[in-house]
CSV table of C-alpha atoms (C1' of nucleotides) in Angstrom, one decimal:
chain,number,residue,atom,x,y,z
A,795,UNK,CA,0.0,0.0,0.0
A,796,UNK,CA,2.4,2.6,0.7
A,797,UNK,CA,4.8,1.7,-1.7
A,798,UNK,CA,2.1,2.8,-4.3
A,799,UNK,CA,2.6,6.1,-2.9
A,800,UNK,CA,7.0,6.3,-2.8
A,801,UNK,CA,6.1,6.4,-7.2
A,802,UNK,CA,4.9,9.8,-6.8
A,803,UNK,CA,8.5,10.3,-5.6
A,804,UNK,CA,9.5,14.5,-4.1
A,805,UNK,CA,5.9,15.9,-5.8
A,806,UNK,CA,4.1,14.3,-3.0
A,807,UNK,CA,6.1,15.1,-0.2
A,808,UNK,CA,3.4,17.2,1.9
A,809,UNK,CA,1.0,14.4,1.7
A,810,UNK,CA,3.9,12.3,3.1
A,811,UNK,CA,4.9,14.6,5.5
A,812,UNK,CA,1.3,15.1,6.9
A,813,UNK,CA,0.5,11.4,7.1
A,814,UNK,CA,3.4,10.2,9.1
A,815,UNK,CA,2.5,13.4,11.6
A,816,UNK,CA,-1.1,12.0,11.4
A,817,UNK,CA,0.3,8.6,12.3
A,818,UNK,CA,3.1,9.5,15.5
A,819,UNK,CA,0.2,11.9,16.5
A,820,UNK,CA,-2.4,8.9,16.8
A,821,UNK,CA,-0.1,6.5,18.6
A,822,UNK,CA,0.6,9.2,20.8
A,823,UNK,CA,-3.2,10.2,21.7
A,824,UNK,CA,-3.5,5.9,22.1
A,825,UNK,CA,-1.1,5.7,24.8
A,826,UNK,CA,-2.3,8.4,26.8
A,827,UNK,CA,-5.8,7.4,26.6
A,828,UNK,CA,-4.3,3.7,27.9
A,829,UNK,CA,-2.5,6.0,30.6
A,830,UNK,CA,-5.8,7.1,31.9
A,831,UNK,CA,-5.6,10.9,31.2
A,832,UNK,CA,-7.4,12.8,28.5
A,833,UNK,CA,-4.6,15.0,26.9
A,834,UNK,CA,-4.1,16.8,23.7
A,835,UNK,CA,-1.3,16.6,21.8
A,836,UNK,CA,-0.8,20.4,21.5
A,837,UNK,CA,-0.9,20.9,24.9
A,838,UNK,CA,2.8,19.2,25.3
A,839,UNK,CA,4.9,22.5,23.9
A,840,UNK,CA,3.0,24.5,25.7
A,841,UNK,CA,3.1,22.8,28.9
A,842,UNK,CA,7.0,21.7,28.7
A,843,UNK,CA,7.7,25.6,28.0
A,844,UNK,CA,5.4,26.6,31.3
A,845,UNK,CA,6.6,24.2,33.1
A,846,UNK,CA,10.7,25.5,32.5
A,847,UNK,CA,9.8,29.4,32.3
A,848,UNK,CA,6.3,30.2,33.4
A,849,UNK,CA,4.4,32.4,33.1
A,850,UNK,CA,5.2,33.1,29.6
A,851,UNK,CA,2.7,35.5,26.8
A,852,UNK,CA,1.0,33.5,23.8
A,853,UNK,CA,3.2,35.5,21.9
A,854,UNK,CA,5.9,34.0,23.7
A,855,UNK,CA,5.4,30.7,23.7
A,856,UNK,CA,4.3,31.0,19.4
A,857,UNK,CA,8.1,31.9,19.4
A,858,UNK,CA,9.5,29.2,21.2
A,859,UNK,CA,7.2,26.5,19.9
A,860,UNK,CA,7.6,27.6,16.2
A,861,UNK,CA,3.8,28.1,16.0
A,862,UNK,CA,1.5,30.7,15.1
A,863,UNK,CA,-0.1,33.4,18.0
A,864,UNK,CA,-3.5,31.9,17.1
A,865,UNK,CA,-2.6,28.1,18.0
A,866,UNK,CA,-1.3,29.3,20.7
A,867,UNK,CA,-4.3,31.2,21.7
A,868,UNK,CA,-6.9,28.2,20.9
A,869,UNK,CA,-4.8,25.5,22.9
A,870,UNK,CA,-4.5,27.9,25.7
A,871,UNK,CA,-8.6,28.0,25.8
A,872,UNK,CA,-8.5,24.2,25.7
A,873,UNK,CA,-5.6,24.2,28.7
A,874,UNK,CA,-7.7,26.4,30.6
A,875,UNK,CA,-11.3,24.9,30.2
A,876,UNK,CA,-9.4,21.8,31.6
A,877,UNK,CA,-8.0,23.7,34.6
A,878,UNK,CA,-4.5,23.4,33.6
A,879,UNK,CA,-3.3,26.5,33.0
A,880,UNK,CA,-4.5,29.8,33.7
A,881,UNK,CA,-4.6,33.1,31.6
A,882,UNK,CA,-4.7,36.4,33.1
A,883,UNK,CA,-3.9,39.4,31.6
A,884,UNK,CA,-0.4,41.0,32.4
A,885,UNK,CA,-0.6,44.0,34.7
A,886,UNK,CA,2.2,45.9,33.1
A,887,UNK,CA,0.3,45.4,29.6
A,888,UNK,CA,-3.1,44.9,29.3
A,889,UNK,CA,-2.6,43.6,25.6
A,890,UNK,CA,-0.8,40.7,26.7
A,891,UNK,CA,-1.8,37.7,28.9
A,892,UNK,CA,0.5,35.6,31.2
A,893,UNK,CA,0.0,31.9,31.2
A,894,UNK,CA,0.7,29.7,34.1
A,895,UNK,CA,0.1,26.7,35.3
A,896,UNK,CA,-2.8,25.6,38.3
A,897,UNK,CA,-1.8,23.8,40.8
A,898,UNK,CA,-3.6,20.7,39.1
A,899,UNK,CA,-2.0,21.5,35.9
A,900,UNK,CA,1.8,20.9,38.0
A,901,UNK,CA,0.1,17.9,39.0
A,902,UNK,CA,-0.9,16.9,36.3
A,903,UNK,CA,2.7,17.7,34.4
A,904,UNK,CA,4.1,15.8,37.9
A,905,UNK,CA,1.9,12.7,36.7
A,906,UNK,CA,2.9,12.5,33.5
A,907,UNK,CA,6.4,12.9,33.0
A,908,UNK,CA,7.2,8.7,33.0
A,909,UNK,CA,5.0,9.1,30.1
A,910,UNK,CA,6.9,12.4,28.8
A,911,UNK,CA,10.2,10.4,29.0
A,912,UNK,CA,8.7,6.9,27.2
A,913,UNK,CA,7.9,9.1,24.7
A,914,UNK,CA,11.1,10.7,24.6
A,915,UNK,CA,13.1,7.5,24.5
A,916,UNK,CA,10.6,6.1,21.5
A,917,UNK,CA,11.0,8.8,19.2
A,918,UNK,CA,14.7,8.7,19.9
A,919,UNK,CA,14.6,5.3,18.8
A,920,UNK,CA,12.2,5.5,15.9
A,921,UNK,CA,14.9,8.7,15.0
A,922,UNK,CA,18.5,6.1,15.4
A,923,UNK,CA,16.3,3.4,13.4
A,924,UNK,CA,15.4,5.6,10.3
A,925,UNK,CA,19.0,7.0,10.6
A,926,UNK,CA,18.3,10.4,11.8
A,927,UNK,CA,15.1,11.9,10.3
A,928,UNK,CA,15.7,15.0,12.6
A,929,UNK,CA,18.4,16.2,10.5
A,930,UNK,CA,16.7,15.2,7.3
A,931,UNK,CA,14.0,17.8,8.4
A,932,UNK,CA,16.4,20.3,9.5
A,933,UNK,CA,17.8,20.1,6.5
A,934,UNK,CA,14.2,20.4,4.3
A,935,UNK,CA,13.1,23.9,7.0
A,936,UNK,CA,16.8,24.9,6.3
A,937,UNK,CA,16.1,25.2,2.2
A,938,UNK,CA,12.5,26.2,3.0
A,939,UNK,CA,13.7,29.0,4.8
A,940,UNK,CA,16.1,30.2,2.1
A,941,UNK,CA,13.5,29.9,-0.4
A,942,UNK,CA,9.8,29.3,-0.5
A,943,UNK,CA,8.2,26.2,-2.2
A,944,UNK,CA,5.9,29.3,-3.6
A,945,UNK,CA,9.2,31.0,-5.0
A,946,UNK,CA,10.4,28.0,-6.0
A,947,UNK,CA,6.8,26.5,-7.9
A,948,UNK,CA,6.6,30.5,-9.6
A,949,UNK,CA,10.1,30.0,-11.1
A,950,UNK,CA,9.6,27.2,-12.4
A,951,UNK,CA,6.3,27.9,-14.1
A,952,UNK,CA,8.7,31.1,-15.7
A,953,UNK,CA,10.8,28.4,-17.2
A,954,UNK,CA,7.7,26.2,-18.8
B,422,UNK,CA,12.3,31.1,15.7
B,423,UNK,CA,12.7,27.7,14.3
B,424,UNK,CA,15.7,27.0,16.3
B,425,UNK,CA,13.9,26.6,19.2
B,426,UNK,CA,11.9,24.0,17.8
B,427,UNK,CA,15.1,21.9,17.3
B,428,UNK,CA,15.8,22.1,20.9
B,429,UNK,CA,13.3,19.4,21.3
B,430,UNK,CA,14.8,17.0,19.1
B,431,UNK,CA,13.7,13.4,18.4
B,432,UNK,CA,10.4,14.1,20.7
B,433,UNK,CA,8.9,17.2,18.4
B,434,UNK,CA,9.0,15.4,15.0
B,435,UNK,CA,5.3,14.3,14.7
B,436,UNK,CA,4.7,18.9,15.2
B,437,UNK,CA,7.5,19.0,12.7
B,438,UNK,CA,6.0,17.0,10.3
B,439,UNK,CA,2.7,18.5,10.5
B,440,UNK,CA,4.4,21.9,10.6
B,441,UNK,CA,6.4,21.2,7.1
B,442,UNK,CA,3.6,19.3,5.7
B,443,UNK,CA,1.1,22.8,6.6
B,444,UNK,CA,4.0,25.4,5.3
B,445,UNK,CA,4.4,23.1,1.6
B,446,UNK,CA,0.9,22.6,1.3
B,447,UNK,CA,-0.2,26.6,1.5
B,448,UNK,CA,2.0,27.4,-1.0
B,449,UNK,CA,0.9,24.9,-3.4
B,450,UNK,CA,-2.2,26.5,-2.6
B,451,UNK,CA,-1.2,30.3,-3.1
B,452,UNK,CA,0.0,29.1,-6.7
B,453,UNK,CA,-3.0,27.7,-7.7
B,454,UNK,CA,-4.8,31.1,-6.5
B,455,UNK,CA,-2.5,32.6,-8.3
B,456,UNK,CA,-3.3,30.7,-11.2
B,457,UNK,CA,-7.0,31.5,-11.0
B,458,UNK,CA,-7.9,27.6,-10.2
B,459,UNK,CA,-9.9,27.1,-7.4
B,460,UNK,CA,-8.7,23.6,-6.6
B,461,UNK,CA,-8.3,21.4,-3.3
B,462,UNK,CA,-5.0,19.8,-2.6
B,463,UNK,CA,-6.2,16.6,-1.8
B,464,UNK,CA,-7.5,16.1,-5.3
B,465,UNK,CA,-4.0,15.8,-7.0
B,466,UNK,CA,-3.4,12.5,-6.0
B,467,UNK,CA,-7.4,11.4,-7.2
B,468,UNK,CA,-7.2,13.1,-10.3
B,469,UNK,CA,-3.4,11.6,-11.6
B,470,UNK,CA,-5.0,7.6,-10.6
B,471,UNK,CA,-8.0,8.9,-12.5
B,472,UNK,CA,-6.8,10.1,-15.6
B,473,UNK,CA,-4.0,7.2,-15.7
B,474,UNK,CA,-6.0,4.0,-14.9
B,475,UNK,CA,-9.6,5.6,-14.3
B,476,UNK,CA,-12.5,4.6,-13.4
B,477,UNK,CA,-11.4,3.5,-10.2
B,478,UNK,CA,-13.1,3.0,-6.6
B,479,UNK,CA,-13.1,4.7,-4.1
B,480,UNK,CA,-11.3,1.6,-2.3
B,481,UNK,CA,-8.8,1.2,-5.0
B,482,UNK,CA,-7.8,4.8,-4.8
B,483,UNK,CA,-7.1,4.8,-1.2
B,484,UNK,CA,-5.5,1.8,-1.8
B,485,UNK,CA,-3.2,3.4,-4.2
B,486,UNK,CA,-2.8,6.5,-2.5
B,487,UNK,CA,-2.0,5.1,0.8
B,488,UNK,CA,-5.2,7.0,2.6
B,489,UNK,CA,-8.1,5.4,4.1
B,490,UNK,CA,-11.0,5.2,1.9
B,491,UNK,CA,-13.4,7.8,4.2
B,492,UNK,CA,-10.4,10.4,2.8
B,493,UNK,CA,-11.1,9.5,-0.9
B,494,UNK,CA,-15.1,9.5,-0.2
B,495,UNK,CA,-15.3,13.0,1.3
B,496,UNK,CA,-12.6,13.8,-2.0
B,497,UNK,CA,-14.8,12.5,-4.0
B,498,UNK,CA,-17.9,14.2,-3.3
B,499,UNK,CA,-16.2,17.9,-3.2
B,500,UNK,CA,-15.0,16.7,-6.8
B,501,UNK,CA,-18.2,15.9,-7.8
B,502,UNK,CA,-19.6,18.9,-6.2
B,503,UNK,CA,-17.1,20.9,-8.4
B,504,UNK,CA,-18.3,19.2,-11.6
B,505,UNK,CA,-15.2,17.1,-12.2
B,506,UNK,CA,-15.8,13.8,-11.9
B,507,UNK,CA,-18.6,11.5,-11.5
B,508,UNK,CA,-18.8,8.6,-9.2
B,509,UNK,CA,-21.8,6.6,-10.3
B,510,UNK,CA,-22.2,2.5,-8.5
B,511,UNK,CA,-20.4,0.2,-10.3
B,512,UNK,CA,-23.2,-2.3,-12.4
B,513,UNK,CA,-21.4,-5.8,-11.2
B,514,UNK,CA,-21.4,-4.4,-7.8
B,515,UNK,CA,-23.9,-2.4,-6.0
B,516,UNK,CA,-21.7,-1.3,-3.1
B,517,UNK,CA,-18.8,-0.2,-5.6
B,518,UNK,CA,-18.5,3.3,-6.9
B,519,UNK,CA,-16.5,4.2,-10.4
B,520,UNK,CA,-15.3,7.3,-10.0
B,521,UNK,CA,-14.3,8.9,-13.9
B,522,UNK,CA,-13.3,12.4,-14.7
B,523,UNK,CA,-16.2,14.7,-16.3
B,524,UNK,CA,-15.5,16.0,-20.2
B,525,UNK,CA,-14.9,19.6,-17.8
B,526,UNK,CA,-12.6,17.5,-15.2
B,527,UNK,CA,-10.4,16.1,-18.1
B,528,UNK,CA,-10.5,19.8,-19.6
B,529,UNK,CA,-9.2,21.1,-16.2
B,530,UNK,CA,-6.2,18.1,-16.0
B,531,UNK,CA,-5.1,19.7,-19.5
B,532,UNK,CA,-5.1,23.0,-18.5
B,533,UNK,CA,-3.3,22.2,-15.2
B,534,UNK,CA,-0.3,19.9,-16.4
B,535,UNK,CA,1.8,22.8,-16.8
B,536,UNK,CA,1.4,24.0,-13.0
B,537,UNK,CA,1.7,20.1,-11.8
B,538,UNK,CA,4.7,19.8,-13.8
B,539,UNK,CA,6.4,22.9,-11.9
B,540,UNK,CA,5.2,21.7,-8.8
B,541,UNK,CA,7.0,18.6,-9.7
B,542,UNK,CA,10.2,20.4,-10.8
B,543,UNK,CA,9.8,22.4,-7.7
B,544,UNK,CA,9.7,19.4,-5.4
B,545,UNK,CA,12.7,17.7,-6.9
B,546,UNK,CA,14.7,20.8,-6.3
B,547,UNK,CA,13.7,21.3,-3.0
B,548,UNK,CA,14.2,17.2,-2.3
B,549,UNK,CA,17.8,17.4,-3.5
B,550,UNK,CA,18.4,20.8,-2.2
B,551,UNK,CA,17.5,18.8,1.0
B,552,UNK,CA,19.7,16.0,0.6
B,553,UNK,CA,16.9,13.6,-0.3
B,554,UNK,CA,14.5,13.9,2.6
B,555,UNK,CA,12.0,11.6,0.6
B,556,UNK,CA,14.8,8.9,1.5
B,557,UNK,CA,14.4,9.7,5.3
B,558,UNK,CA,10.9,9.7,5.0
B,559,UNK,CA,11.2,6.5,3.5
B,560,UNK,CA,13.3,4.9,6.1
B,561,UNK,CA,10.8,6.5,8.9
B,562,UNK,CA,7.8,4.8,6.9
B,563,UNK,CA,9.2,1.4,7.1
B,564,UNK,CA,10.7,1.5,10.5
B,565,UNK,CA,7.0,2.5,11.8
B,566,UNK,CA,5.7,-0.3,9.4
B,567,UNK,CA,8.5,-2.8,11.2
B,568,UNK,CA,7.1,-1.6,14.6
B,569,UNK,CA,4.3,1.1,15.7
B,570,UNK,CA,5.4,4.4,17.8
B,571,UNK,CA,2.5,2.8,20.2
B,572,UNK,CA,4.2,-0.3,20.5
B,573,UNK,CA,7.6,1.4,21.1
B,574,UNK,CA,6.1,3.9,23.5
B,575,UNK,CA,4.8,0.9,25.7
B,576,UNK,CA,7.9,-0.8,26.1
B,577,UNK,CA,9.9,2.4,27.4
B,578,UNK,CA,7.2,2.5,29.8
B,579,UNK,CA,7.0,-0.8,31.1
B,580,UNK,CA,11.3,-0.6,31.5
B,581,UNK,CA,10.9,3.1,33.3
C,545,DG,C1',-1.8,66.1,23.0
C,546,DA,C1',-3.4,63.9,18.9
C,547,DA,C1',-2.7,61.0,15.1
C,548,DT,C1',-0.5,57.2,13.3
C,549,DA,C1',2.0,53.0,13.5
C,550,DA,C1',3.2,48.9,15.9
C,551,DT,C1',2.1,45.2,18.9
C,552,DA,C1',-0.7,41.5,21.4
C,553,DT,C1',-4.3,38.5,21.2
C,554,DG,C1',-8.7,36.9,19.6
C,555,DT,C1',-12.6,35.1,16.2
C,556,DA,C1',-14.0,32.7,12.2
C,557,DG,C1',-13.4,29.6,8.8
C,558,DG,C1',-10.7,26.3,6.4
C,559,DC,C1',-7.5,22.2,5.5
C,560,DA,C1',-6.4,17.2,4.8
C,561,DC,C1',-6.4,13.9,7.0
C,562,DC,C1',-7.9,10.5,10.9
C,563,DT,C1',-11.0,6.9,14.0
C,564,DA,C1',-15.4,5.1,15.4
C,565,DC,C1',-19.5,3.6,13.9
C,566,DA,C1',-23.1,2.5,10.5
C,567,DT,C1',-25.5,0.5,6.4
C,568,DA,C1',-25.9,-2.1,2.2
C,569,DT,C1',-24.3,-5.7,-0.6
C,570,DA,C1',-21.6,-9.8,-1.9
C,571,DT,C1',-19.6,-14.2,-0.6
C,572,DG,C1',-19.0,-18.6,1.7
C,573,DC,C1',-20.5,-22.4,4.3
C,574,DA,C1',-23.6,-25.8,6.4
D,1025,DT,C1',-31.5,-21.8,1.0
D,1026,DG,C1',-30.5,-19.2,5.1
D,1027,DC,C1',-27.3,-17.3,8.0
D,1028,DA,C1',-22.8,-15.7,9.2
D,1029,DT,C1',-19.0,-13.3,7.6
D,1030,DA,C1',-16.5,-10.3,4.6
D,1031,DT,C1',-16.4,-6.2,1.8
D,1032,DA,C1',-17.5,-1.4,0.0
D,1033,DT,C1',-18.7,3.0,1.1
D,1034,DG,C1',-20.8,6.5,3.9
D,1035,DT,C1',-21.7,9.8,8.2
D,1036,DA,C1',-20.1,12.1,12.3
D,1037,DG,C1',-17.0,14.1,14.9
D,1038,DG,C1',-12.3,15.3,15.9
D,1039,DT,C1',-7.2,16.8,15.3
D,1040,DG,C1',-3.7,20.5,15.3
D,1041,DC,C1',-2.5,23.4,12.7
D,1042,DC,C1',-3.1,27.5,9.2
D,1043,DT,C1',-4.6,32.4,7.0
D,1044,DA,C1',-7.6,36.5,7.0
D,1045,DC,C1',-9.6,39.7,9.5
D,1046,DA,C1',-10.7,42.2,13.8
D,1047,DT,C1',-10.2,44.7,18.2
D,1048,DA,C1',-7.7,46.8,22.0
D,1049,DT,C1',-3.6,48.6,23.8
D,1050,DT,C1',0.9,50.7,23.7
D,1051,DA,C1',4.6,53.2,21.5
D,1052,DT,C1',6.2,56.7,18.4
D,1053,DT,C1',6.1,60.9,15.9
D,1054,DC,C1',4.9,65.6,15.0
DNA sequence: GAATAATATGTAGGCACCTACATATATGCA
DNA sequence: TGCATATATGTAGGTGCCTACATATTATTC
């Protein structure tokens, strides 16, 4: 089955990209539904970057995590419906809000980090086995970054 | 900004994935804005079975396209919807579907090939300019086949 | 001080998939 | 032939992001 898809070979390397995400992410949400504990998936970033330098802004933690203000802001509503975190605004800016973990939220964090560390130790694994994928992404954000997939599609429609 | 993404290392590639998988997929979609097309990403893959080997079913295109077949049935019917193909049940088989480009759907493959066969170009560049990450991905598929991240993540956790 | 520009975060809608569950049809076996 | 099993496709809801647009606050400039 998936070799049918390795003939498309580079042209369908989003679809690729997206499915094995699709597929780490589901394993992941399996073994923390086995663990007992609902969780989301994007809570993990967040939590790990609370958890080192709390309170930190969503704009703060959209930096560190790579992401965009507005994930940021939707998974914070989802941390803080759940009691995890909490959002207040800063009172040297009323623009900006301050997230920080409840007191159940460091218990939770407490509670899972066996978890946190199996997980660590399996993607390092799965990483050594495929002979360093990490790098191979690196590598792919590193030419992305010098030049867009747009810039590079447009140029090559100039030369059609 | 990025960089702080790779602190995380083995443990943030499926967000990686996703994240490279969302940045390559909005520029193929910018370019076929650009190019006045109102088109769907996922159709690519539906389209190129269909005008090789079509008809097809929905099964056998998820089977060549390495999706689940609820994917290709919700593509389908945003295909259909856009007056490209038709996916009418199959005669010998009343739970089969043949899905088959419309006279319009084949007239939009034609006028697209050019922009598919930069996006092509573009992704070939961009693979080598990368130092072949559809290899790594490769190697990442078939390690997961060999052994699930579920499976893995178990086993660190029952040697913690 | 007022106007303009910059900054922080939010809402709304969309994307391309996924799993769980469901229904209809075809096949195989006793 | 009837029933159990297998197969094909569909509905419903969810996932973790994204862009476009919006609003409020702060900073800068004149």
């Amino acid at each position: 089955m998936k070799d049918h898809v390795r003939k498309y070979g580079p042209a369908a390397i989003g679809g690729r990209l997206r499915r094995l995400s699709e597929s780490i992410d589901e394993d992941a949400r399996r073994i923390y539904a086995e663990f007992g504990v609902s969780f989301e998936q994007r809570w993990v970033g967040v939590l790990y970057e609370l958890v080192q330098d709390g309170p930190l802004s969503v704009g703060e933690l959209a930096a560190r995590l790579g992401i965009t203000h507005v994930s940021v802001s939707q998974t914070r509503q989802s941390l803080e419906r759940a009691g995890i975190i909490t959002a207040e605004v800063d009172s040297s800016d009323a623009r900006r809000r301050q997230l920080k973990l409840t007191v159940s939220g460091a218990k939770l964090v407490r509670q899972l980090k066996p978890l946190w560390q199996a997980l660590d130790r399996a993607a390092v694994e799965l990483n050594n086995e495929a002979q360093d994928v990490i790098s191979a992404l690196d590598r792919l954000d590193d030419a992305l970054a010098r030049r867009s997939q747009f810039d590079r599609i447009r140029d090559q429609l100039k030369q059609t």
